[in-house]
PDB file of C-alpha atoms in Angstrom:
ATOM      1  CA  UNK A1257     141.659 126.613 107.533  1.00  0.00           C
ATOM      2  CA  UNK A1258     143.556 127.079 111.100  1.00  0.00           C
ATOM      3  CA  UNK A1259     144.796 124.218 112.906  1.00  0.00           C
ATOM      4  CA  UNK A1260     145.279 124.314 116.588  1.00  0.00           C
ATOM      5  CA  UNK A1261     147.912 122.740 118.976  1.00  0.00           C
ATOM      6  CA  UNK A1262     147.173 123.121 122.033  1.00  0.00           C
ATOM      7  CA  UNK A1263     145.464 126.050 121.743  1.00  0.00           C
ATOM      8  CA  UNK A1264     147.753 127.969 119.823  1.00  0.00           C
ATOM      9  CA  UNK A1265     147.947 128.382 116.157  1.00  0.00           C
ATOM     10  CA  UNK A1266     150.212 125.422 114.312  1.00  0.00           C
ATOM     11  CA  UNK A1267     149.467 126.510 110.875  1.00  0.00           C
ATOM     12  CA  UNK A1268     146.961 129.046 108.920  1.00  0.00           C
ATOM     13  CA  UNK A1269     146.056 129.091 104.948  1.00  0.00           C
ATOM     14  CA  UNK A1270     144.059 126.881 102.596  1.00  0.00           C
ATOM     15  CA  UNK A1271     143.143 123.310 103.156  1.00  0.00           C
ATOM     16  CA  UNK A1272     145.876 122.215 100.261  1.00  0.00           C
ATOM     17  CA  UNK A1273     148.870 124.469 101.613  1.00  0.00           C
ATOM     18  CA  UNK A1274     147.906 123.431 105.245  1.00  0.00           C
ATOM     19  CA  UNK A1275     147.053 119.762 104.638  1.00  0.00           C
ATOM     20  CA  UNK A1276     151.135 119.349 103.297  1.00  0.00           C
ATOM     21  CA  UNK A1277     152.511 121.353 106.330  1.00  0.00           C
ATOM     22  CA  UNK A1278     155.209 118.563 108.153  1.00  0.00           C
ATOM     23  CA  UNK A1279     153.906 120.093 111.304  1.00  0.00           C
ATOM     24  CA  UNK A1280     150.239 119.108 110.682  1.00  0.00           C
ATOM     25  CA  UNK A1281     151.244 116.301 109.828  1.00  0.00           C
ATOM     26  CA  UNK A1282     153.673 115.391 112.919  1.00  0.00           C
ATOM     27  CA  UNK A1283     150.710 117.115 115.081  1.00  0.00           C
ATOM     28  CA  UNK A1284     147.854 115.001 113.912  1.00  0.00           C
ATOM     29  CA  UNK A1285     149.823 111.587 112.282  1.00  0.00           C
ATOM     30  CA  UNK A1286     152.512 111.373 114.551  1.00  0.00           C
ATOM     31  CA  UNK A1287     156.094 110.010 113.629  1.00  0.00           C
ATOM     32  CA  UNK A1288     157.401 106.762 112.509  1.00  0.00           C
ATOM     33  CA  UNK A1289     159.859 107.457 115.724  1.00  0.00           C
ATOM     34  CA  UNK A1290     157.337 108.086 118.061  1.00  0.00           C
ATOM     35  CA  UNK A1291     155.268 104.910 116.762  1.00  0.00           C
ATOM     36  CA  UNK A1292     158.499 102.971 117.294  1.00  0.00           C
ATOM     37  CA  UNK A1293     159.194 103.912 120.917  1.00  0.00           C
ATOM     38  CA  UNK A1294     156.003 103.011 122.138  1.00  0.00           C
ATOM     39  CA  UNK A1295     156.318  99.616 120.009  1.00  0.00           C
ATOM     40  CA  UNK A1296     157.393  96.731 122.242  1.00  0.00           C
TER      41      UNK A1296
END
């Protein structure tokens, strides 16, 4: 599979290599830091 951020490629290969890639992951899931600055 390719995933795209913002319109360029973040990451290319099959679903299990891609799905475990800490960018997808930050891309599409965020970060517990970026969940805690917006908490208030």
């Amino acid at each position: 599979i390719t995933v795209l951020q913002r319109g360029s490629i973040l990451a290319e290969g099959p679903y299990a290599e891609v799905s475990k890639d800490p960018r997808v992951m930050e891309a599409y899931m965020g970060t517990v830091d970026a969940e805690l600055q917006g908490a208030h």
